[in-house]
GROMACS .gro file of C-alpha atoms in nm:
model
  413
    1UNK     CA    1  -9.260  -2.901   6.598
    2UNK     CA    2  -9.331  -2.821   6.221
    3UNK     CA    3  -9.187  -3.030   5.970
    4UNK     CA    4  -9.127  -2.889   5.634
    5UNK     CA    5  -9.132  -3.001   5.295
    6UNK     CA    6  -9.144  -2.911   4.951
    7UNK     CA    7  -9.500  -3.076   4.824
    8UNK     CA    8  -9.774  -3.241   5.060
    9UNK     CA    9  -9.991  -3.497   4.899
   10UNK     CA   10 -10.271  -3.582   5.087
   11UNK     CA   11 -10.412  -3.961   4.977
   12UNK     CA   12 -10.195  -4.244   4.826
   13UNK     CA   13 -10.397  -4.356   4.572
   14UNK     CA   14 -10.335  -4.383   4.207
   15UNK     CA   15 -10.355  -4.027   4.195
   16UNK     CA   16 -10.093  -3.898   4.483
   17UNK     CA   17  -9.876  -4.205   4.350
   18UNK     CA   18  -9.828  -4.081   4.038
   19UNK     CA   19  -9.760  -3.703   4.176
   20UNK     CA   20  -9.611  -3.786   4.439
   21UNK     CA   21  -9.339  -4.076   4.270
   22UNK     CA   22  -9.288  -3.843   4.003
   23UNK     CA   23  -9.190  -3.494   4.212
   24UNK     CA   24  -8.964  -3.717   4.428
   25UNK     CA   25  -8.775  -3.880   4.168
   26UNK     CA   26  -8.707  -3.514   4.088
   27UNK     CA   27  -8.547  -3.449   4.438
   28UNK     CA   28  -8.821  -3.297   4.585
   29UNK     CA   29  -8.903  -3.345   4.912
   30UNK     CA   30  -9.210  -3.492   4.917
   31UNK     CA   31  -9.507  -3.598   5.212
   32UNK     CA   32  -9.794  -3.865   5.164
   33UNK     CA   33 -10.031  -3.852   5.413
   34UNK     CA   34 -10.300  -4.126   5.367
   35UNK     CA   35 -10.619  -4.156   5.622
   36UNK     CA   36 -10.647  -4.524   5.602
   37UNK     CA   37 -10.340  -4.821   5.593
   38UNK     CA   38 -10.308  -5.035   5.308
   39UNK     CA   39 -10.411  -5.274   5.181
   40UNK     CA   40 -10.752  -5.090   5.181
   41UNK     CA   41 -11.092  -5.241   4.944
   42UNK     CA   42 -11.160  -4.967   4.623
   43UNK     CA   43 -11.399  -5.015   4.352
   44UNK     CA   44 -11.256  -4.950   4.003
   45UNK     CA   45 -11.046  -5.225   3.920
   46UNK     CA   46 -11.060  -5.184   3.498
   47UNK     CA   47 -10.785  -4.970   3.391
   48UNK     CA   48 -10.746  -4.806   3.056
   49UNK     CA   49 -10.444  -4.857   2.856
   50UNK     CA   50 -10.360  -4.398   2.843
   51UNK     CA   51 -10.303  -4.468   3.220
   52UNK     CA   52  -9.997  -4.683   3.142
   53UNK     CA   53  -9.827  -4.388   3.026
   54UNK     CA   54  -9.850  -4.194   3.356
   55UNK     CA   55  -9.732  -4.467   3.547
   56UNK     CA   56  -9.465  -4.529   3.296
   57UNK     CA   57  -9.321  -4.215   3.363
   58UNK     CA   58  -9.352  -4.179   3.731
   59UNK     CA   59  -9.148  -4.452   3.749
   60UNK     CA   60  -9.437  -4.741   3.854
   61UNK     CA   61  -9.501  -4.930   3.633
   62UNK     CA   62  -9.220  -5.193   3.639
   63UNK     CA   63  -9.306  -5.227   4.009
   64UNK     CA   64  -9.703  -5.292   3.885
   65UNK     CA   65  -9.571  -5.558   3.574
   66UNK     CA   66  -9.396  -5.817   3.873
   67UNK     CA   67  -9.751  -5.847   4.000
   68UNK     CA   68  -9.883  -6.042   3.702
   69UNK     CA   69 -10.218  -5.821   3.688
   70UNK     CA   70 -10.484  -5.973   3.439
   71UNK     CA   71 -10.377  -5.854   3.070
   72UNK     CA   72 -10.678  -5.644   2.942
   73UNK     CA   73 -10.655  -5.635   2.533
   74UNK     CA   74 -11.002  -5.511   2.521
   75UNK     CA   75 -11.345  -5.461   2.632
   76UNK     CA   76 -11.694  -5.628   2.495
   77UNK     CA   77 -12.041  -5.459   2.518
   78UNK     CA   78 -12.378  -5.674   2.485
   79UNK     CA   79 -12.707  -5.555   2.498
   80UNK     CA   80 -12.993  -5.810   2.478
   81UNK     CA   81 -12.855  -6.038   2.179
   82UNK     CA   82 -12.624  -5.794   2.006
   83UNK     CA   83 -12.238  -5.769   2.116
   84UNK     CA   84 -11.955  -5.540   1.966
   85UNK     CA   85 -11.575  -5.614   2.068
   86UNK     CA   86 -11.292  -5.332   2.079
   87UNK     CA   87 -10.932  -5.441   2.102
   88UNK     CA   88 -10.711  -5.161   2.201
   89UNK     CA   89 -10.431  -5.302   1.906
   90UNK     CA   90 -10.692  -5.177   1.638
   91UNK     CA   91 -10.693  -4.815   1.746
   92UNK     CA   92 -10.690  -4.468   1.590
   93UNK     CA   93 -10.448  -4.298   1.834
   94UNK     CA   94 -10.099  -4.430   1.876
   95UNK     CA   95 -10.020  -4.514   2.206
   96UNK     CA   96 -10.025  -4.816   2.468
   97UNK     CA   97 -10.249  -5.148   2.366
   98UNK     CA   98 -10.283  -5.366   2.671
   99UNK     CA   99 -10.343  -5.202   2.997
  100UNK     CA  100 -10.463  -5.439   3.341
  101UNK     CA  101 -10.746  -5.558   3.549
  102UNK     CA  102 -10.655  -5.513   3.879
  103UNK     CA  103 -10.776  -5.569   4.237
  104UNK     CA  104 -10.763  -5.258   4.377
  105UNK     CA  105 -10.600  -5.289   4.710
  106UNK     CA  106 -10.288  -5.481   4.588
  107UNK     CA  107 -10.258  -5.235   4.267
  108UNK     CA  108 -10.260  -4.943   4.480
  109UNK     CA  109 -10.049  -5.051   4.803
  110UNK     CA  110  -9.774  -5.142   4.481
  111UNK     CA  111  -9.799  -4.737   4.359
  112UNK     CA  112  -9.801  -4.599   4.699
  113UNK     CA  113  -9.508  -4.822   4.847
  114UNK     CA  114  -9.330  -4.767   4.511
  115UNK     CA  115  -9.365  -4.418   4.534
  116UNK     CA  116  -9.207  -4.429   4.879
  117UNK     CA  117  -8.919  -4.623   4.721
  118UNK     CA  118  -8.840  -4.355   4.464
  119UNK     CA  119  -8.826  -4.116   4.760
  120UNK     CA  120  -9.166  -3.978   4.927
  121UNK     CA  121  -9.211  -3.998   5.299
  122UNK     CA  122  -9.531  -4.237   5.313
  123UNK     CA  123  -9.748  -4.206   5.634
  124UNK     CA  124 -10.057  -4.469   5.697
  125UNK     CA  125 -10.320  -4.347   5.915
  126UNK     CA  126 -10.271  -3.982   5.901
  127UNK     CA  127 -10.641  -3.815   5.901
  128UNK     CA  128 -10.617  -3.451   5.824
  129UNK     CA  129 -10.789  -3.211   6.044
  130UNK     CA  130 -10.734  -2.877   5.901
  131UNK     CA  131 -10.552  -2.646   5.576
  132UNK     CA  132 -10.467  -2.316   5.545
  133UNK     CA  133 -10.301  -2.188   5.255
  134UNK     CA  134 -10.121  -1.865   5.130
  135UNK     CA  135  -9.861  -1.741   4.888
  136UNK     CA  136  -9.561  -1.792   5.084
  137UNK     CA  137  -9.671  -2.141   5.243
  138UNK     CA  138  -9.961  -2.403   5.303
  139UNK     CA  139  -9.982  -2.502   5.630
  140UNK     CA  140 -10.162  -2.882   5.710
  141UNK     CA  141 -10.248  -3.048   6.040
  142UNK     CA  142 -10.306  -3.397   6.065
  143UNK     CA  143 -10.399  -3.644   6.352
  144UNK     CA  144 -10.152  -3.952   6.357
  145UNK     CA  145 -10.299  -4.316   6.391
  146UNK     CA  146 -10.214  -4.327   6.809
  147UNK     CA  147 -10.418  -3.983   6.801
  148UNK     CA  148 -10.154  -3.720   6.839
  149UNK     CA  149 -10.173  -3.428   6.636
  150UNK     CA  150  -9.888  -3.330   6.377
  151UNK     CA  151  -9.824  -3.007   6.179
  152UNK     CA  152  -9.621  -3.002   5.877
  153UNK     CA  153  -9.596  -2.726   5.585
  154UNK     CA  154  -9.509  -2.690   5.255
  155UNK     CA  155  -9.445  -2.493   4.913
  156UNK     CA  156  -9.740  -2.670   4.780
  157UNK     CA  157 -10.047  -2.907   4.861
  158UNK     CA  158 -10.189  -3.181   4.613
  159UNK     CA  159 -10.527  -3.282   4.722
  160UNK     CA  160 -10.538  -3.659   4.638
  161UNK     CA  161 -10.780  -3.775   4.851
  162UNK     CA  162 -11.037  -3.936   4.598
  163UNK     CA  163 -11.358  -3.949   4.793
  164UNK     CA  164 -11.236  -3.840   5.063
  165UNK     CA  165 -11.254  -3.487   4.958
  166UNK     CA  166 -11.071  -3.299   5.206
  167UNK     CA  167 -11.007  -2.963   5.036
  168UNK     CA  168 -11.360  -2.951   4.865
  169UNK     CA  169 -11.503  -3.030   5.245
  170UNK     CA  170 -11.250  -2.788   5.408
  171UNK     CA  171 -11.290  -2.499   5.169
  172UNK     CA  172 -11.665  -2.538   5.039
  173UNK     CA  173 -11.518  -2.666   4.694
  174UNK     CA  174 -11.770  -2.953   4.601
  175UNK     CA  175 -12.089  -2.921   4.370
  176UNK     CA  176 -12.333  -3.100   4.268
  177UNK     CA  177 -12.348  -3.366   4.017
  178UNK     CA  178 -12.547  -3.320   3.612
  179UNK     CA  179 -12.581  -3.711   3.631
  180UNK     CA  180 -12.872  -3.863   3.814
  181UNK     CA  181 -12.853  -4.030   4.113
  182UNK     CA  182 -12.705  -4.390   4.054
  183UNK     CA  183 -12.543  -4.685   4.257
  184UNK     CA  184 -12.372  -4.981   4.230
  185UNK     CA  185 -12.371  -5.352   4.373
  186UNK     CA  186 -12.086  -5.546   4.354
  187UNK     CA  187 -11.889  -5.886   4.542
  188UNK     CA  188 -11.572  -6.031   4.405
  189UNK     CA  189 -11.675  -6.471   4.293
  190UNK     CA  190 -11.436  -6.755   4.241
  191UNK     CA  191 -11.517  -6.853   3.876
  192UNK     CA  192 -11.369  -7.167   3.853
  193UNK     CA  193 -11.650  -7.225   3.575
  194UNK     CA  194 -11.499  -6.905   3.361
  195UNK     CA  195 -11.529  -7.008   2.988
  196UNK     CA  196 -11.201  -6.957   2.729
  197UNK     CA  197 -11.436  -6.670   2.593
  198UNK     CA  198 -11.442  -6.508   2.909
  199UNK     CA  199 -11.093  -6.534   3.043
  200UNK     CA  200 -10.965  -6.205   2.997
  201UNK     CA  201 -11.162  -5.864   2.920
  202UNK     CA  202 -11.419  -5.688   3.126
  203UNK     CA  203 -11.753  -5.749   2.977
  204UNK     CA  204 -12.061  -5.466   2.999
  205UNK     CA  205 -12.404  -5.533   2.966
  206UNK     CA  206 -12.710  -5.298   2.893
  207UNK     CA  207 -13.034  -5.398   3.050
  208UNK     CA  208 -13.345  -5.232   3.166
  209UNK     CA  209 -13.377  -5.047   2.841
  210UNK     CA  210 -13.027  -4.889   2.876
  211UNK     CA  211 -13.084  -4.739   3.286
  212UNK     CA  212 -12.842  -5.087   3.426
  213UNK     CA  213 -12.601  -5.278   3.303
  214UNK     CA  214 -12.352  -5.545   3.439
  215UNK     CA  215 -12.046  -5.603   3.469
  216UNK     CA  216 -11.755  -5.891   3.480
  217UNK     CA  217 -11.388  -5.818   3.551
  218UNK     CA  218 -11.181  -6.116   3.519
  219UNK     CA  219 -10.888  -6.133   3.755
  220UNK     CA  220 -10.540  -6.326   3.702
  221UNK     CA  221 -10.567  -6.523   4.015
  222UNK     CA  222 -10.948  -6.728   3.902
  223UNK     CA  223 -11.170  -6.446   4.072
  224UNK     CA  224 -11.373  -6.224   3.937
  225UNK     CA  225 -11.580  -5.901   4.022
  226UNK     CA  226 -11.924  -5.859   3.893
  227UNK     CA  227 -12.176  -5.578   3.982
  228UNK     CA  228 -12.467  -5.374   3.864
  229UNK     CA  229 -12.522  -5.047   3.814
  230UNK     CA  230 -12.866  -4.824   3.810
  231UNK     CA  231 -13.080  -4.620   3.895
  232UNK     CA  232 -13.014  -4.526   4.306
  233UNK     CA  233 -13.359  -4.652   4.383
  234UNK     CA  234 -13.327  -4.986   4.166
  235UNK     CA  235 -12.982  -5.043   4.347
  236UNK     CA  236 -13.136  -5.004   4.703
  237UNK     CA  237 -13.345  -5.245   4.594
  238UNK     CA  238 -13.193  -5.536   4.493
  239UNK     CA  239 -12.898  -5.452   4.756
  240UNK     CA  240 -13.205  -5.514   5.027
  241UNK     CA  241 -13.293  -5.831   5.226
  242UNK     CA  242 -12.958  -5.921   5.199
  243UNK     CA  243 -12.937  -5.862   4.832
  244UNK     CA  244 -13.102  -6.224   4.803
  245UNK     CA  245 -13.226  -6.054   4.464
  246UNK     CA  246 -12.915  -5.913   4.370
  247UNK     CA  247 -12.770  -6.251   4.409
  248UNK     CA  248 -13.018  -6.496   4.234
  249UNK     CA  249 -12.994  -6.227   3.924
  250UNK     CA  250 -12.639  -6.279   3.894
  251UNK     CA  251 -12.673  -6.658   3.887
  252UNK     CA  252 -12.981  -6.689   3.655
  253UNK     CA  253 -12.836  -6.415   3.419
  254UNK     CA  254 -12.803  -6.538   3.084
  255UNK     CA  255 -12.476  -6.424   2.957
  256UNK     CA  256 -12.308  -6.521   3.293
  257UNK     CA  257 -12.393  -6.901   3.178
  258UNK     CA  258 -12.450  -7.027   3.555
  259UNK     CA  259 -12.057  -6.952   3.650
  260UNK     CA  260 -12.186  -6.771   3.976
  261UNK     CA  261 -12.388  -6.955   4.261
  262UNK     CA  262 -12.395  -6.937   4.676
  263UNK     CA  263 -12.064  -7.095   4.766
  264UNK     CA  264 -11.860  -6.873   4.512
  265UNK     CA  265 -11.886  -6.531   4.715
  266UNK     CA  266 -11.554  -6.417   4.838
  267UNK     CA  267 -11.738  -6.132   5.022
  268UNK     CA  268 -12.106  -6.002   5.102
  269UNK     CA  269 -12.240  -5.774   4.831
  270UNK     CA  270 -12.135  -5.386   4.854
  271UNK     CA  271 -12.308  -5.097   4.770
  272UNK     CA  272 -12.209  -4.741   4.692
  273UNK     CA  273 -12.455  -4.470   4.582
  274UNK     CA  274 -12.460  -4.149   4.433
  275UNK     CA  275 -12.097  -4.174   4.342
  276UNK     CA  276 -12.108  -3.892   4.101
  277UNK     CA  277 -11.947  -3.514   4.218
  278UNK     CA  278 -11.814  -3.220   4.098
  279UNK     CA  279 -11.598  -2.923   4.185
  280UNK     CA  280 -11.612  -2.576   4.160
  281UNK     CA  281 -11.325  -2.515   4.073
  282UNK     CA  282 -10.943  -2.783   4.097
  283UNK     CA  283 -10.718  -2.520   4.253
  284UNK     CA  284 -10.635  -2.241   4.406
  285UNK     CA  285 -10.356  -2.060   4.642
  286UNK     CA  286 -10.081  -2.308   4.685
  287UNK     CA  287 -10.317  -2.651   4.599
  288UNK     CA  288 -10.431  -2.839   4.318
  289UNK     CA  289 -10.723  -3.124   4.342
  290UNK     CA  290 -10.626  -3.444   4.165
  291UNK     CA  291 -10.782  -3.811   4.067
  292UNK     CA  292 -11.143  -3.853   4.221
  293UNK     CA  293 -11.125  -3.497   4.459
  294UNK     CA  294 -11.162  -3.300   4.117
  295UNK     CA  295 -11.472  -3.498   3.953
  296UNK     CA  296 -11.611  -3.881   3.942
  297UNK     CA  297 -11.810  -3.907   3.611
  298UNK     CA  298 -11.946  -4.337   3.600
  299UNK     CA  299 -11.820  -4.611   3.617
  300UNK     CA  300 -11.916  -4.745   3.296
  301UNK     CA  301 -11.625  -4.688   3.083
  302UNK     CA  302 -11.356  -4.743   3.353
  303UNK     CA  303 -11.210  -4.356   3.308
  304UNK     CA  304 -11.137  -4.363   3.634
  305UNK     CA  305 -10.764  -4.454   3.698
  306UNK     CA  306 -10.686  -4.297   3.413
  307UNK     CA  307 -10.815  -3.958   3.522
  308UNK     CA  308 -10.648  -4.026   3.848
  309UNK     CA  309 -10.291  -4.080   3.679
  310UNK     CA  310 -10.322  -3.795   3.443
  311UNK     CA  311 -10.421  -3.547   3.695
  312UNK     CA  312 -10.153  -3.656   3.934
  313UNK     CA  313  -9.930  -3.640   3.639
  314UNK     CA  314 -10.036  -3.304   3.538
  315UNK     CA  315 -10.022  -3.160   3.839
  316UNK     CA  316  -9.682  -3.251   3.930
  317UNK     CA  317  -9.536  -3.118   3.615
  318UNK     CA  318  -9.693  -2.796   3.649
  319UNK     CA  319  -9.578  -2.813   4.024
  320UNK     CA  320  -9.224  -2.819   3.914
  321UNK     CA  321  -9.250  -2.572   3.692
  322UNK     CA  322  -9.384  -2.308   3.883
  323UNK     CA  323  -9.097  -2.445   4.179
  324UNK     CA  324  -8.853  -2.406   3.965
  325UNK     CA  325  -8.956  -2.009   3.902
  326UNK     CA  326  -9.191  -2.057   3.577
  327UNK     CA  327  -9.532  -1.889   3.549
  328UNK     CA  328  -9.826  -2.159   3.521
  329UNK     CA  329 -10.149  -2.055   3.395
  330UNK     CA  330 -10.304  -2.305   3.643
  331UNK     CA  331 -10.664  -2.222   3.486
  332UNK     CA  332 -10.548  -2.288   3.129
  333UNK     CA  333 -10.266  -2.551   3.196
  334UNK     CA  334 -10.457  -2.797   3.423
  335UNK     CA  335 -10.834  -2.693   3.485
  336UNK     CA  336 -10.920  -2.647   3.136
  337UNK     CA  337 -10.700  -2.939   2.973
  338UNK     CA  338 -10.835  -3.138   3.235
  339UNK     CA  339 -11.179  -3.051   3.218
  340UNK     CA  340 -11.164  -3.126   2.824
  341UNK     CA  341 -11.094  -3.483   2.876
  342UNK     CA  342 -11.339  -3.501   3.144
  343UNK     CA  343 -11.625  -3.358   2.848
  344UNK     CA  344 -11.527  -3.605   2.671
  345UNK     CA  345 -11.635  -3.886   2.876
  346UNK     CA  346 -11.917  -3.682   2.991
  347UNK     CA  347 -12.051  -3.706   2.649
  348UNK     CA  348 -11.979  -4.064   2.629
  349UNK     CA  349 -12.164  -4.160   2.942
  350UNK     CA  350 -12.464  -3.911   2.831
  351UNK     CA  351 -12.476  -4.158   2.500
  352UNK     CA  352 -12.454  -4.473   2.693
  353UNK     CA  353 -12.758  -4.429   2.895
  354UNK     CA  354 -12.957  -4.216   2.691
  355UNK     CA  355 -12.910  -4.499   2.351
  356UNK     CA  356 -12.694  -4.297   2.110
  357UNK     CA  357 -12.344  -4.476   2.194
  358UNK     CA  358 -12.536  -4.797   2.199
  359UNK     CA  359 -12.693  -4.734   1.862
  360UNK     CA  360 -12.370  -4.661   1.694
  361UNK     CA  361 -12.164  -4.978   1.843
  362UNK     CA  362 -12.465  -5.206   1.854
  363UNK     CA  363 -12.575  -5.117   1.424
  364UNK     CA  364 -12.526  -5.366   1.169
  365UNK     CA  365 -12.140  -5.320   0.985
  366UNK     CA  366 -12.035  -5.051   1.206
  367UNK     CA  367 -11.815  -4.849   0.999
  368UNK     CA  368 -11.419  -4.979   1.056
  369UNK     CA  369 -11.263  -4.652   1.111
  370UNK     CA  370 -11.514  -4.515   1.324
  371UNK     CA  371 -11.514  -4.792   1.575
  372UNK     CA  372 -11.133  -4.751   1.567
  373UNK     CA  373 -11.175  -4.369   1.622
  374UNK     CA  374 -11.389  -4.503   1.952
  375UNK     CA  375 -11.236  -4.776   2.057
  376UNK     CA  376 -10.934  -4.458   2.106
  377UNK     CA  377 -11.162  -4.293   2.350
  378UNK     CA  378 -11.265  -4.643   2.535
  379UNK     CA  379 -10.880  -4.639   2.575
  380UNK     CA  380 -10.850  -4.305   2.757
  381UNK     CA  381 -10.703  -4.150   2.476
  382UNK     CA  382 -10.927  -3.839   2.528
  383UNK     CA  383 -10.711  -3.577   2.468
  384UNK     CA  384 -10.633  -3.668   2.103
  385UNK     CA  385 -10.820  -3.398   1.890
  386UNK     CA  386 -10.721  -3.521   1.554
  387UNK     CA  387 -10.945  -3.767   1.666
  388UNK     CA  388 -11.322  -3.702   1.527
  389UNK     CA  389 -11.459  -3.836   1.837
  390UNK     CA  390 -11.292  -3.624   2.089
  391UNK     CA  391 -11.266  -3.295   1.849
  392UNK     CA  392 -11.646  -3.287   1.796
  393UNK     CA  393 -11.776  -3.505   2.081
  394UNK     CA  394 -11.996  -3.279   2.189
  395UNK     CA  395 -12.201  -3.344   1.842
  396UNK     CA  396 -12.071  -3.698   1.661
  397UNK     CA  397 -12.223  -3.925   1.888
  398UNK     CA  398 -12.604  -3.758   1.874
  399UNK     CA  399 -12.553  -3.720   1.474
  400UNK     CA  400 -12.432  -4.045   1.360
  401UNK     CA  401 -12.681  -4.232   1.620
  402UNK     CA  402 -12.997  -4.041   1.478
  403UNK     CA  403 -12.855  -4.172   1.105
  404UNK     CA  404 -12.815  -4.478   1.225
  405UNK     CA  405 -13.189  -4.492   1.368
  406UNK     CA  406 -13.316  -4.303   1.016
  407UNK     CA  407 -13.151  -4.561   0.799
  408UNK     CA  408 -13.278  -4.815   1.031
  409UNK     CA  409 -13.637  -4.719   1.015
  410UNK     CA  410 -13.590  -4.682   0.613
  411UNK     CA  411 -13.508  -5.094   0.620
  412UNK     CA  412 -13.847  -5.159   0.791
  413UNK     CA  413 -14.070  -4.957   0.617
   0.00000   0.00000   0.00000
């Protein structure tokens, strides 16, 4: 028997969440189909405070706020003995201030269960096995978690399945990454020797001449999760023997001030590699690709979420529009406006590891307005063109870091 629906999301992540909460609380009928049963371990557990919005208006984030989530106000950057601070209340764009730092597999069990109250039909353990789509209908079979195989169809298909990928697998979608090859190693420590300094933010820093950096995400309950990220080859290494090297360097690093040791590991050390991937294109004949099954940039300015929640969000606009009898330029409307944001960060992450965005935040008196115009990015706010630094991101960052470096050389000569 074929069940039928109006929308199929396929993963409950932030990403089908959003869509998927937001369609239903329009009447929709709506299906979540998620491979694995939550609570389920994820990576990317710094939000930005542009994903608020989304899950504002998908009705989730009251649900989220009960939690008690880690307030994040901000974000710090170090590199060597230099540090620059952005709060998200000094800010060009106008928008949200505060956002959360969240373990991953309570934050998203809360959006997918939340969807389900505000109407979806949530399904754990529903691996899908095949798609085919058309004009009139989209057709998707699925094997249930006792093994039995189900068939439902719908008006129209949201591929949410972050890195799962099942509609870039299925229909030869996926490409290959611009960014070299890069990992990460991570564990989640009790820091019950956190300092008042370090009680909140997520803290980033640049090491091996700007190819690795580290990270500290301070969670509300005294844990926190600290990794590295580098080079593919430098993270295979240090994730080896046990990551006994991985492990001593977070306990000897300087900036960590000894709050990390043996006994504070609430888990082994993780690694994923090559995390980066592209698409050739986010939709087609009856789908869309949303949250991590469209692109994964890096990690290093938590964009993440936030591209999860704003392509879930909009896609399911544009899905009931087009439901509800409008024409949607799906290549204009979502791939492009998408993609734009996406450039954005692109850029940024180009400038982290290759020293301009580090020259500009890391300079002596960094100019007020311009590390507000930034600090909007660092917020997600990357859709904002009558901000300088998403307008003309494609040039800013390489220009004002080469003034910064000709000015510099001027003071030493």
């Amino acid at each position: 028997m074929t069940e039928s629906f109006d929308i199929i999301v396929m993963g409950a992540g932030p990403s089908g969440a959003v869509a998927a909460s937001y369609l239903a609380r329009l009447n929709y009928k709506v299906l979540i189909l998620e491979k694995e049963t939550f609570p389920r371990f994820v990576i990317g557990e710094s939000l930005l405070p542009c994903c608020m919005e989304y899950l504002d208006e998908a009705g989730l984030i009251d649900a989220v706020k009960e939690r008690g989530f880690q307030v994040k106000s901000g974000a710090g950057f170090y590199r060597e003995d230099k540090r620059c601070e952005f709060f998200f209340d000094d800010q060009y764009t106008k928008g949200w201030t505060w956002t959360w730092q969240v373990k991953r597999a309570e934050f998203d069990q809360i959006l997918a269960e939340q969807a389900a109250k505000n109407g979806a039909d949530l399904r754990y353990g529903c691996e899908v096995t095949a798609v085919q789509c058309s004009k009139e209908k989209q057709t998707v079979q699925y094997k249930t978690k006792d093994g039995g195989l189900k068939t439902a169809e719908a008006l129209f298909i949201i591929d949410a399945s972050g890195y799962g990928r099942v509609l870039p697998r299925l229909f030869d979608l996926g490409k290959p990454s611009s960014f070299k090859a890069r990992g990460a190693l991570f564990s989640h420590f009790i820091d019950v020797k956190r300092t008042p300094e370090a009680s909140s933010n997520i803290f980033v820093h640049s090491f091996n001449n700007n190819s690795s950096w580290i990270w500290a995400i301070p969670f509300s309950d005294g844990t926190t999760s600290v990794g590295i990220v580098g080079d593919q080859e430098y993270i295979q290494d240090m994730a080896s023997d046990g990551a006994v090297q991985f492990k001593e360097f977070i306990r000897t690093f300087e900036d960590l001030n000894g709050r990390f040791d043996e006994s504070s590991y609430l888990f082994e050390p993780r690694t994923i590699l090559g995390y980066s991937v592209g698409v050739k294109s986010t939709f087609g004949e009856g789908y869309v690709l949303a949250g991590n099954s469209t692109e994964f940039l890096d990690p290093i300015f938590s964009s993440g979420v936030t591209f999860a929640t704003a392509s879930g969000m909009f896609s399911a606009k544009l899905i009931d529009r087009q439901l509800r009898g409008e024409q949607v330029d799906w290549q204009t409307e979502y791939e492009d406006k998408l993609r734009k944001g996406i450039d954005v960060f692109r850029t940024y992450v180009a400038g982290w590891y290759n020293g301009d965005f580090q020259t500009i935040i890391f300079t002596e008196n960094i100019n007020p307005e311009i590390k507000k115009q930034i600090c909007s990015v660092l917020a997600g706010y990357v859709w904002d063109e009558t901000n300088p630094f998403v307008k003309k991101h494609d040039s800013i960052l390489a220009t004002l870091a080469q003034v910064i470096r000709i000015k510099e050389r001027e003071k030493t000569a």
